[in-house]
Amino acid sequence: MSGSHLSKDFFGLVKSIGESKSKQEEDRIIRNEVATLKKTLSERVGGDKKKVDKKKLKEFLVRMMYVEMLGHDGSFGYIKAVELAAATSIIHKRTGYLTCGAVLSPDHEFRFMLINQLQRDLASSNILEVCAALAGVVRLITGDMVATVVNDVGKLLTHQSDLVRKKAIIALHRLHQLDQSNISAEDLTVKLRRVLCDRDPSVMGASLCVIEKMTLKNPLPFKDLVPSLVSILKQIIEHRLPSEFDYHRLPAPWLQMKLIRILAILGKGDKSSSEGMYAILADTIKRADTGINAGFAVVYEVVKCVTTIYPNPQLLDGAANAISRFMESNNHNLKYLGVTGLSRIVKEHPKYAAQHQMAVVECLGDPDETLQRKTLELLFEMCNPVNVEFIATKLLAFLKDTNDDFLRRQLTERIAIISERYAPTQSWYIGTIIALFAIPGAGDLVDPSIAQNLMALLAEGSGEDDADEDAAMRIAACATFLDLMDSPQMTPVLLQAMAWSLGEYAYLLEGTVELGEVCGKLCKLARWPVVDMTSRRYLVNAVFKLVAQLGTCPGSAAHLIDDFTLSRDPILQQSCCEFQNLITTSNHILPSVFPVDASCEDVGADESLSIMDTYVSSAVAAGANVYSPPSDSDSEDEGGSGGDRDSKKPVFNMTPYEKPPANPHQAIMANISSSGSGVSSGTGSTSGGEQGGLGGGDEVGRQSEVGLRLSGVANVWGPDMTVKKTEPIRQQQKVTQQQPKDEGITSVTKVQEVQQKVEVKDDPGPQPLTEKEKMAMALFGGISGGTERKGENGKEFHRPNGGRKVGKTKAPPVAAPEPRQNEKTGGAEGGGGGGGMDLLDMTFTSTSEAPVVAATTGGEGGGGTTQGTGGDLLLDPFGMGGGGDDYGKGPFKYNGIQVLPLDIDTAGFGGRWGGLKGTVKLAVPNLGKRGFEGVKEFAKVAGLKVVECIEATKECILAGGGGGGEIWLVHCKIGGGGGEVEMQVKTERVEEGEAFKVWAGRNWV
Amino acid sequence: MIQFILMVNKQGQTRLSSYYSWLSMSERVALESEIIRKCLSRSELQCSFLEFRGYRITYRRYASLFFIVGTDGEEENELGMLEFIHTLVETLDKYFESVCELDIMFNLEKAHFILDEMVMNGMIVETNKGNILRPMALLARESGKDESIFK
């Protein structure tokens, strides 16, 4: 085709654009063109409109499209596009609609001018006009215009021409997307089903597009379509469609892909639907494997589907095979599919990763950025406790290098997730998180709670009695922070963590660095103009602590405090004034106001403020008014005269006051203002803060109310600590982190050695390894089927008790129904003994409803984790008496029917747990075995399934189902030095739980 | 779904652009120039996919012209998209009888019409070349009629 039918002007335009060599030149041409077009337009407006040549007008619009496409404003001609849509000639009309769709923004008023024309064309007898209008509907209709065309479009679904029907269903879906009140999902679904049965394959194909989108939103109404879709797919792969649909002799590959995608959505988590498609998927993957790209695309689609639907071992093997071939290919596009396919499959089935070690390592070093990124995603998916160090190092390195905000955000999130989930040691975790904080541009993206957790971890230590370990960890953290102090760029989150840690633990560095020097550096930082106010408060607070420890006030600190008494920030100003006062008037109490390493200590509180009694009574005697506490209630008029309150002793009542915003100064100010009597407070850590975390236990009864209220306040390091209950799952991971990791762990100097470690730690085996092989080993540790040399790595993770090796965590997760969960367990296990992994996340959910559960992550191993409720647990199991047949010896029966293991995974267990109303607690002896064997034996006898055991926290969950649909979910915790198992049983009705308890009492003593 | 389809030559000049979600002109211009820069920086050996600002880009080069498809979401099949580009090119080739950059430039609206037959609302609705070109032939016949009447 040539341009011979075009005008000279247009020909000239295209030619000059085509020949232009630079953007500038192109811009100049377009500017000229704009001037020409405007001139033409004004001439035309001036001239006789009747004689406007539509052909000229069409060309005018195409030129205007060029103007717009090349980034210049063509709005002067928009009206002409609307005008041309009304042309009689179809090609002109279509050009008019096309231009309107390309140039009119969704809020442009000209769109309304087209409604009439669209309506007329939709009703036209010329199918080309109808098609043009349908294309216009898709591009031009906005939400408030849907009602005007929806009926016309609906009617076209039964039009005699397949061209029209095909477009009508798409247009109708578009209208549904825009406004569901005029065409609801149900309406559309009914119509879709009819169109799916259309005699024309391409109309059916169009309906598949819509079905795919609709199933993504809600698969339920389409579940029954599985057999139909399977039979359509069968017809396609058996070449029953006209050969016109073939692409390179593969029958309708895009239709195949679409069908498989829909099947994947419908089969996700649905065993019975999935079973209906296994056979066709196997057939499809076999037939598609013809060695051409389109075939590989179909194969890849099947791989995606197989990893999404309810798993089938044969299909998974087939998918893994296909992935292997992609990975081994030299073609980068196929390699890309291999890597993405692999990261899909390893999520649930890590065993398949093992054979691709070298290929993955190679992809990681590939110059192709896309492949690298996909490989990073793969690494994230296959992360486990053994390879986490290597993977985190890699991700950090990429994070440092990237400029892409999108990737940066993603990597930051992922590093935080894997280091929390799989950290092998605390020191490693701290080092990684600090490194993450320190990366410019990434530190700002970190969730602030991560910093809080880091500080909590430092403060609480491992929770074991290993003080050296804790000290070493703190020293390492402080040393890292000290090194970072001189770096030019600091993120607020880094500054805050640094200030707090140095304030608390800088004294541990005594010998390597003077406290005064640290103090001076902190002062300098606090004066930085770019530091934000929150960080400044942290910094000044750290200075206070150091001054208190030093015993003298260095000049720099004195100046700083002096200056900040005039700070514009009221909180900072106040704390500086208070400190100044303290240091000048009562220097001697400083050490008790700022105690060393006491952030975890409970601050003893005398709530009655009895020391004030003498003062108060003398004041009252002297005629002062008795204090009447304000009412708790919201309504003002009721306040002041709360009856029972009047009877209280005239003391300061802490309860009614609003909780002030928690911040680092809180505790200090509280301490200062009550120096002597102190304020009641929780330990301030998330663990156990709410329950049993209250001071020495001598404050009882009504004080618990006070304790709860204040539990958030005293979080020295935790502005957010109280807010987190909203996210139980994440919280659970956090708790894990705050908790101690391992007793027998590596030396702390590791923190800075993460990098080298990767290279070093795989000691040369029998034969020397290449660099890449080493990487592969680091990477594929912990993945079953991987190299067996992991033992060397493993020794770091040995736990003294039980003598379990990390090797155990490698136990092939394949067999388990939910391997992913399994892997997680591995994480906790490998992560180390003390870890407070709490299966059911009870720390937070249970505080209100089930205060008993051994969720307190605090002192595991130390007997009686569930302080305060231990008594309940020891209830005589026989006390319930009343034994029917169900309660006799032998397996646990309910209503005469034996209870059977319930097929449920951890996620399912967690999901059901909260919904079950009946709760019964009991304790059974662990039959002389300290590990899980006793519990497993118990489960076997009782007929319960062992859903998951977590070595780290000595927790285990069991599940069983009865004949009448009853279920028993049992959460066990091995306590009492291993000799006893505390159980919490959740059931629909409490009687079912009681029955279980009675049975256990009969059978397991 | 498909967010946009572009044809850009290796000088970075846009030859055809079709967006399936509205972007303002300045956004389009910036997006196009950044994407083509990314595509140009990649070698023949590297894969045909990249991620950019949350879009997944699939591109394929024919002589001096890049065909670029941007999708969002997880569901699209990258290799399928790559082959779709090839079908598009084959269809244009069939229509224009061995297509070149200039054909598209001189017949911008027709190239758009073909594309509109294949992609609607960001979804691939038709890949059967016969079905795509049938309405194009009808269109040519009708406009031929028009011209014979008016000329």
Coordinates of N, CA and C in Angstrom, one line a residue, chain A residues 99-282:
Chain A
T99 N -10.7 8.3 17.0 CA -10.0 9.5 17.4 C -10.6 10.0 18.8
C100 N -11.9 10.0 18.9 CA -12.5 10.3 20.2 C -11.9 9.5 21.3
G101 N -11.9 8.1 21.1 CA -11.4 7.2 22.1 C -10.0 7.5 22.5
A102 N -9.2 7.9 21.5 CA -7.8 8.1 21.8 C -7.5 9.5 22.4
V103 N -8.3 10.5 22.2 CA -7.9 11.8 22.7 C -8.8 12.3 23.8
L104 N -10.1 11.9 23.9 CA -10.9 12.5 25.0 C -10.7 11.8 26.3
S105 N -10.3 12.6 27.3 CA -10.1 12.1 28.6 C -11.4 11.7 29.2
P106 N -11.4 10.8 30.2 CA -12.7 10.2 30.7 C -13.6 11.3 31.3
D107 N -13.1 12.4 31.7 CA -14.0 13.5 32.2 C -14.3 14.5 31.2
H108 N -13.9 14.3 29.9 CA -14.2 15.3 28.9 C -15.6 15.4 28.6
E109 N -16.2 16.6 28.5 CA -17.6 16.8 28.3 C -18.0 16.3 26.9
F110 N -17.1 16.3 25.9 CA -17.5 15.8 24.6 C -18.0 14.4 24.5
R111 N -17.6 13.6 25.5 CA -18.1 12.2 25.6 C -19.6 12.2 25.6
F112 N -20.2 13.1 26.3 CA -21.6 13.1 26.4 C -22.3 13.4 25.0
M113 N -21.6 14.2 24.2 CA -22.1 14.5 22.9 C -22.2 13.3 22.0
L114 N -21.5 12.2 22.4 CA -21.5 11.1 21.5 C -22.6 10.1 21.8
I115 N -23.3 10.3 23.0 CA -24.2 9.2 23.4 C -25.3 9.0 22.3
N116 N -25.9 10.1 21.8 CA -26.9 10.0 20.8 C -26.5 9.2 19.6
Q117 N -25.3 9.5 19.2 CA -24.7 8.9 18.0 C -24.5 7.4 18.2
L118 N -24.0 7.1 19.4 CA -23.7 5.7 19.8 C -25.0 4.9 19.8
Q119 N -26.1 5.5 20.4 CA -27.4 4.8 20.4 C -27.9 4.5 19.0
R120 N -27.7 5.5 18.2 CA -28.3 5.4 16.8 C -27.5 4.3 16.1
D121 N -26.2 4.3 16.3 CA -25.3 3.3 15.6 C -25.5 1.9 16.1
L122 N -25.8 1.8 17.4 CA -26.0 0.4 18.0 C -27.3 -0.2 17.4
A123 N -28.2 0.7 17.0 CA -29.5 0.1 16.5 C -29.4 0.0 15.0
S124 N -28.3 0.4 14.4 CA -28.2 0.4 12.9 C -28.3 -1.0 12.3
S125 N -28.7 -1.0 11.0 CA -28.8 -2.3 10.4 C -27.5 -2.7 9.7
N126 N -26.6 -1.8 9.7 CA -25.2 -2.1 9.1 C -24.3 -2.6 10.1
I127 N -23.8 -3.9 10.0 CA -23.1 -4.5 11.1 C -21.8 -3.7 11.3
L128 N -21.2 -3.1 10.3 CA -20.0 -2.4 10.5 C -20.2 -1.2 11.4
E129 N -21.4 -0.5 11.2 CA -21.7 0.6 12.1 C -21.9 0.1 13.5
V130 N -22.6 -1.0 13.7 CA -22.8 -1.6 15.0 C -21.4 -1.9 15.6
C131 N -20.6 -2.5 14.9 CA -19.2 -2.8 15.4 C -18.5 -1.6 15.8
A132 N -18.5 -0.5 15.0 CA -17.9 0.7 15.3 C -18.4 1.3 16.6
A133 N -19.7 1.2 16.7 CA -20.4 1.8 17.9 C -20.0 0.9 19.2
L134 N -19.9 -0.4 19.0 CA -19.5 -1.2 20.2 C -18.1 -0.9 20.6
A135 N -17.2 -0.7 19.6 CA -15.8 -0.3 20.0 C -15.9 1.0 20.7
G136 N -16.7 1.9 20.2 CA -16.9 3.2 20.9 C -17.4 3.1 22.3
V137 N -18.3 2.2 22.5 CA -18.9 2.0 23.8 C -17.8 1.6 24.8
V138 N -16.9 0.6 24.3 CA -15.8 0.2 25.2 C -14.9 1.3 25.6
R139 N -14.6 2.2 24.6 CA -13.6 3.2 24.8 C -14.2 4.5 25.5
L140 N -15.5 4.8 25.2 CA -16.0 6.1 25.4 C -17.0 6.3 26.6
I141 N -17.7 5.2 26.9 CA -18.8 5.3 27.9 C -18.1 5.5 29.2
T142 N -18.7 6.3 30.1 CA -18.2 6.5 31.4 C -19.3 6.0 32.4
G143 N -19.0 5.9 33.7 CA -19.9 5.4 34.6 C -21.3 5.9 34.6
D144 N -21.4 7.3 34.4 CA -22.8 7.8 34.5 C -23.5 7.8 33.1
M145 N -22.9 7.2 32.1 CA -23.5 7.0 30.8 C -24.0 5.6 30.6
V146 N -23.7 4.7 31.5 CA -24.0 3.3 31.3 C -25.5 3.1 30.9
A147 N -26.3 3.7 31.7 CA -27.8 3.4 31.6 C -28.3 3.7 30.2
T148 N -27.6 4.6 29.5 CA -28.1 5.1 28.2 C -27.9 4.0 27.1
V149 N -26.9 3.1 27.3 CA -26.7 2.2 26.2 C -26.8 0.7 26.6
V150 N -27.0 0.5 27.9 CA -26.9 -0.9 28.4 C -27.9 -1.8 27.7
N151 N -29.1 -1.3 27.5 CA -30.1 -2.1 26.9 C -29.8 -2.4 25.4
D152 N -29.4 -1.4 24.7 CA -29.0 -1.6 23.3 C -27.9 -2.7 23.2
V153 N -26.9 -2.6 24.0 CA -25.8 -3.5 24.0 C -26.3 -4.9 24.3
G154 N -27.1 -5.0 25.3 CA -27.7 -6.3 25.7 C -28.4 -7.0 24.6
K155 N -29.1 -6.2 23.8 CA -29.9 -6.8 22.7 C -29.0 -7.4 21.6
L156 N -27.8 -6.8 21.5 CA -26.9 -7.3 20.4 C -26.3 -8.6 20.7
L157 N -26.5 -9.1 21.9 CA -25.9 -10.5 22.2 C -26.5 -11.5 21.4
T158 N -27.7 -11.3 20.8 CA -28.4 -12.3 20.0 C -28.4 -11.9 18.5
H159 N -27.5 -10.9 18.2 CA -27.4 -10.4 16.8 C -27.0 -11.6 15.9
Q160 N -27.4 -11.5 14.6 CA -27.2 -12.6 13.7 C -25.7 -12.7 13.4
S161 N -25.0 -11.6 13.4 CA -23.5 -11.6 13.0 C -22.6 -12.0 14.2
D162 N -21.7 -12.9 14.0 CA -20.8 -13.3 15.0 C -19.9 -12.1 15.4
L163 N -19.6 -11.3 14.4 CA -18.7 -10.1 14.7 C -19.3 -9.2 15.8
V164 N -20.6 -9.1 15.6 CA -21.4 -8.2 16.6 C -21.5 -8.9 17.9
R165 N -21.9 -10.1 18.0 CA -22.0 -10.8 19.2 C -20.8 -10.8 20.0
K166 N -19.7 -11.0 19.3 CA -18.3 -11.1 20.0 C -18.0 -9.8 20.7
K167 N -18.3 -8.7 20.0 CA -18.0 -7.4 20.6 C -19.0 -7.0 21.6
A168 N -20.2 -7.5 21.5 CA -21.3 -7.1 22.4 C -21.0 -7.6 23.8
I169 N -20.5 -8.9 23.9 CA -20.3 -9.4 25.2 C -19.1 -8.7 25.9
I170 N -18.1 -8.3 25.1 CA -17.0 -7.5 25.7 C -17.5 -6.2 26.2
A171 N -18.4 -5.5 25.4 CA -18.9 -4.2 25.7 C -19.8 -4.3 26.9
L172 N -20.5 -5.4 27.0 CA -21.4 -5.5 28.2 C -20.6 -5.7 29.5
H173 N -19.5 -6.4 29.4 CA -18.7 -6.5 30.5 C -18.0 -5.2 30.9
R174 N -17.7 -4.5 29.9 CA -17.1 -3.1 30.2 C -18.1 -2.3 31.0
L175 N -19.4 -2.3 30.5 CA -20.4 -1.6 31.2 C -20.6 -2.1 32.6
H176 N -20.5 -3.4 32.8 CA -20.6 -3.9 34.2 C -19.4 -3.4 35.0
Q177 N -18.2 -3.3 34.5 CA -17.1 -2.8 35.2 C -17.4 -1.4 35.7
L178 N -18.0 -0.6 34.8 CA -18.2 0.8 35.1 C -19.3 1.0 36.1
D179 N -20.4 0.3 36.0 CA -21.5 0.6 36.8 C -22.3 -0.7 37.1
Q180 N -22.2 -1.3 38.3 CA -22.8 -2.6 38.5 C -24.3 -2.4 38.8
S181 N -24.8 -1.2 39.0 CA -26.2 -1.1 39.4 C -27.0 -1.3 38.1
N182 N -26.5 -1.0 37.0 CA -27.2 -1.2 35.7 C -27.1 -2.6 35.1
I183 N -25.9 -3.2 35.4 CA -25.8 -4.5 34.9 C -25.0 -5.3 36.0
S184 N -25.8 -6.1 36.7 CA -25.2 -6.7 37.9 C -24.4 -8.0 37.5
A185 N -23.6 -8.4 38.4 CA -22.8 -9.6 38.1 C -23.7 -10.8 37.8
E186 N -24.9 -10.9 38.5 CA -25.8 -12.0 38.2 C -26.3 -12.0 36.8
D187 N -26.8 -10.8 36.4 CA -27.2 -10.6 35.0 C -26.2 -11.0 34.0
L188 N -25.0 -10.5 34.2 CA -24.0 -10.7 33.3 C -23.6 -12.2 33.2
T189 N -23.7 -12.9 34.4 CA -23.3 -14.3 34.5 C -24.3 -15.1 33.7
V190 N -25.6 -14.8 33.8 CA -26.6 -15.5 33.1 C -26.4 -15.4 31.6
K191 N -26.1 -14.1 31.2 CA -25.9 -13.9 29.7 C -24.6 -14.6 29.2
L192 N -23.6 -14.5 30.1 CA -22.3 -15.2 29.7 C -22.5 -16.6 29.4
R193 N -23.3 -17.3 30.3 CA -23.5 -18.7 30.1 C -24.1 -19.0 28.7
R194 N -25.0 -18.1 28.3 CA -25.6 -18.4 27.0 C -24.5 -18.1 25.9
V195 N -23.7 -17.1 26.1 CA -22.7 -16.8 25.0 C -21.7 -17.9 25.0
L196 N -21.4 -18.5 26.1 CA -20.4 -19.5 26.1 C -20.8 -20.7 25.2
C197 N -22.1 -20.9 25.0 CA -22.5 -21.9 24.2 C -22.7 -21.5 22.7
D198 N -22.2 -20.3 22.4 CA -22.4 -19.8 21.0 C -21.8 -20.7 20.0
R199 N -22.5 -20.8 18.9 CA -22.0 -21.8 17.8 C -20.7 -21.3 17.2
D200 N -20.4 -20.0 17.3 CA -19.1 -19.5 16.7 C -18.0 -19.5 17.7
P201 N -16.9 -20.2 17.4 CA -15.8 -20.3 18.4 C -15.2 -19.0 18.8
S202 N -15.2 -17.9 17.9 CA -14.6 -16.7 18.4 C -15.5 -15.9 19.4
V203 N -16.8 -16.1 19.2 CA -17.7 -15.5 20.2 C -17.6 -16.2 21.5
M204 N -17.5 -17.5 21.5 CA -17.2 -18.3 22.7 C -15.9 -17.8 23.3
G205 N -14.9 -17.6 22.5 CA -13.6 -17.1 23.0 C -13.7 -15.8 23.7
A206 N -14.5 -14.9 23.1 CA -14.7 -13.6 23.8 C -15.3 -13.8 25.1
S207 N -16.3 -14.7 25.2 CA -16.9 -14.9 26.5 C -16.0 -15.5 27.5
L208 N -15.0 -16.2 27.1 CA -14.0 -16.7 28.0 C -13.2 -15.6 28.6
C209 N -12.9 -14.6 27.8 CA -12.2 -13.4 28.4 C -12.9 -12.9 29.6
V210 N -14.2 -12.7 29.4 CA -15.1 -12.1 30.4 C -15.2 -13.1 31.6
I211 N -15.4 -14.3 31.3 CA -15.5 -15.3 32.4 C -14.2 -15.3 33.3
E212 N -13.1 -15.1 32.6 CA -11.9 -15.1 33.4 C -11.9 -13.9 34.4
K213 N -12.3 -12.8 33.9 CA -12.3 -11.6 34.8 C -13.3 -11.8 35.9
M214 N -14.5 -12.4 35.5 CA -15.5 -12.5 36.5 C -15.1 -13.5 37.6
T215 N -14.5 -14.6 37.2 CA -14.1 -15.6 38.2 C -13.0 -15.1 39.1
L216 N -12.2 -14.2 38.6 CA -11.2 -13.6 39.4 C -11.8 -12.9 40.6
K217 N -13.0 -12.3 40.3 CA -13.7 -11.5 41.4 C -14.4 -12.5 42.3
N218 N -15.1 -13.5 41.7 CA -15.9 -14.4 42.5 C -16.0 -15.7 41.7
P219 N -15.3 -16.7 42.1 CA -15.3 -18.0 41.3 C -16.6 -18.8 41.5
L220 N -17.3 -18.5 42.6 CA -18.3 -19.5 43.0 C -19.4 -19.7 42.0
P221 N -19.9 -18.6 41.3 CA -21.0 -18.9 40.4 C -20.6 -19.7 39.2
F222 N -19.3 -19.9 39.0 CA -18.8 -20.5 37.8 C -18.3 -21.9 38.0
K223 N -18.4 -22.4 39.3 CA -17.8 -23.6 39.6 C -18.4 -24.8 38.8
D224 N -19.7 -24.7 38.5 CA -20.3 -25.8 37.7 C -19.8 -25.8 36.3
L225 N -19.1 -24.8 35.8 CA -18.7 -24.8 34.4 C -17.5 -25.7 34.2
V226 N -16.9 -26.2 35.2 CA -15.6 -26.9 35.0 C -15.8 -28.0 33.9
P227 N -16.8 -28.9 34.0 CA -16.9 -29.9 33.0 C -17.0 -29.3 31.6
S228 N -17.8 -28.2 31.4 CA -18.0 -27.6 30.1 C -16.6 -27.1 29.6
L229 N -15.9 -26.4 30.5 CA -14.7 -25.8 30.1 C -13.7 -26.9 29.7
V230 N -13.7 -28.0 30.5 CA -12.8 -29.1 30.2 C -13.2 -29.7 28.8
S231 N -14.4 -29.8 28.5 CA -14.8 -30.4 27.2 C -14.4 -29.4 26.1
I232 N -14.6 -28.1 26.3 CA -14.1 -27.2 25.3 C -12.6 -27.3 25.0
L233 N -11.9 -27.4 26.1 CA -10.4 -27.5 26.0 C -10.1 -28.8 25.2
K234 N -10.8 -29.9 25.5 CA -10.6 -31.1 24.9 C -10.8 -31.0 23.4
Q235 N -11.9 -30.4 23.0 CA -12.2 -30.2 21.6 C -11.1 -29.4 20.9
I236 N -10.6 -28.4 21.6 CA -9.6 -27.6 21.0 C -8.3 -28.4 20.8
I237 N -7.8 -29.1 21.8 CA -6.5 -29.7 21.7 C -6.7 -30.9 20.7
E238 N -7.9 -31.4 20.5 CA -8.1 -32.5 19.5 C -8.3 -31.9 18.1
H239 N -8.0 -30.7 17.9 CA -8.0 -30.0 16.6 C -9.5 -30.0 16.0
R240 N -10.5 -29.8 16.8 CA -11.8 -29.8 16.3 C -12.2 -28.4 15.8
L241 N -11.4 -27.4 16.1 CA -11.7 -26.1 15.6 C -11.3 -26.0 14.1
P242 N -11.9 -25.1 13.4 CA -11.4 -24.8 12.0 C -9.9 -24.5 12.0
S243 N -9.2 -24.9 11.0 CA -7.8 -24.7 11.0 C -7.4 -23.2 11.0
E244 N -8.3 -22.4 10.7 CA -8.1 -20.9 10.7 C -7.6 -20.5 12.1
F245 N -8.0 -21.2 13.1 CA -7.7 -20.8 14.5 C -6.3 -21.3 14.9
D246 N -5.7 -22.1 14.1 CA -4.4 -22.6 14.4 C -3.4 -21.5 14.4
Y247 N -2.4 -21.6 15.2 CA -1.3 -20.7 15.1 C 0.0 -21.6 15.1
H248 N 0.7 -21.5 13.9 CA 1.8 -22.4 13.7 C 1.5 -23.8 14.0
R249 N 0.3 -24.2 13.5 CA -0.2 -25.5 13.6 C -0.6 -26.0 15.1
L250 N -0.5 -25.0 16.0 CA -1.0 -25.3 17.3 C -2.4 -24.8 17.4
P251 N -3.4 -25.7 17.8 CA -4.8 -25.2 17.8 C -5.0 -24.1 18.8
A252 N -5.5 -23.0 18.4 CA -5.9 -21.9 19.2 C -5.2 -21.7 20.5
P253 N -3.9 -21.4 20.5 CA -3.2 -21.4 21.8 C -3.7 -20.4 22.8
W254 N -4.2 -19.3 22.3 CA -4.7 -18.3 23.3 C -6.0 -18.7 23.9
L255 N -6.8 -19.4 23.2 CA -8.0 -20.0 23.8 C -7.6 -21.0 24.8
Q256 N -6.6 -21.9 24.5 CA -6.2 -22.9 25.4 C -5.7 -22.2 26.7
M257 N -4.9 -21.2 26.6 CA -4.3 -20.5 27.7 C -5.4 -19.9 28.6
K258 N -6.4 -19.3 27.9 CA -7.5 -18.7 28.7 C -8.3 -19.7 29.4
L259 N -8.6 -20.8 28.8 CA -9.3 -21.9 29.4 C -8.5 -22.4 30.7
I260 N -7.2 -22.6 30.5 CA -6.4 -23.2 31.6 C -6.4 -22.2 32.7
R261 N -6.3 -20.9 32.4 CA -6.3 -19.9 33.5 C -7.6 -19.9 34.2
I262 N -8.7 -20.0 33.5 CA -10.0 -20.1 34.2 C -10.1 -21.3 35.1
L263 N -9.6 -22.5 34.6 CA -9.6 -23.7 35.3 C -8.8 -23.5 36.6
A264 N -7.6 -22.8 36.5 CA -6.8 -22.6 37.6 C -7.5 -21.8 38.7
I265 N -8.3 -20.8 38.3 CA -9.0 -20.0 39.3 C -10.1 -20.9 39.9
L266 N -10.7 -21.6 39.1 CA -11.9 -22.4 39.7 C -11.4 -23.6 40.5
G267 N -10.2 -24.1 40.2 CA -9.7 -25.3 41.0 C -8.9 -24.9 42.2
K268 N -8.7 -23.6 42.4 CA -7.8 -23.2 43.5 C -8.5 -23.6 44.8
G269 N -7.7 -24.4 45.6 CA -8.2 -24.8 46.9 C -9.5 -25.6 46.9
D270 N -9.9 -26.2 45.7 CA -11.1 -26.9 45.6 C -10.8 -28.3 45.0
K271 N -10.8 -29.2 45.9 CA -10.4 -30.5 45.5 C -11.2 -31.2 44.5
S272 N -12.5 -31.1 44.7 CA -13.4 -31.8 43.7 C -13.3 -31.2 42.3
S273 N -13.3 -29.8 42.3 CA -13.2 -29.2 41.0 C -11.8 -29.6 40.3
S274 N -10.8 -29.6 41.2 CA -9.5 -29.8 40.6 C -9.4 -31.2 40.0
E275 N -10.0 -32.2 40.7 CA -10.0 -33.6 40.2 C -10.6 -33.7 38.8
G276 N -11.5 -32.9 38.6 CA -12.2 -32.9 37.2 C -11.3 -32.5 36.1
M277 N -10.2 -31.8 36.4 CA -9.3 -31.3 35.4 C -8.0 -31.9 35.2
Y278 N -7.6 -32.8 36.2 CA -6.3 -33.4 36.1 C -6.0 -34.1 34.7
A279 N -7.0 -34.8 34.2 CA -6.7 -35.6 33.0 C -6.5 -34.7 31.8
I280 N -7.4 -33.6 31.7 CA -7.2 -32.8 30.6 C -5.9 -32.0 30.6
L281 N -5.5 -31.6 31.8 CA -4.3 -30.8 32.0 C -3.1 -31.7 31.5
A282 N -3.1 -32.9 31.9 CA -2.0 -33.8 31.5 C -2.0 -34.0 30.0

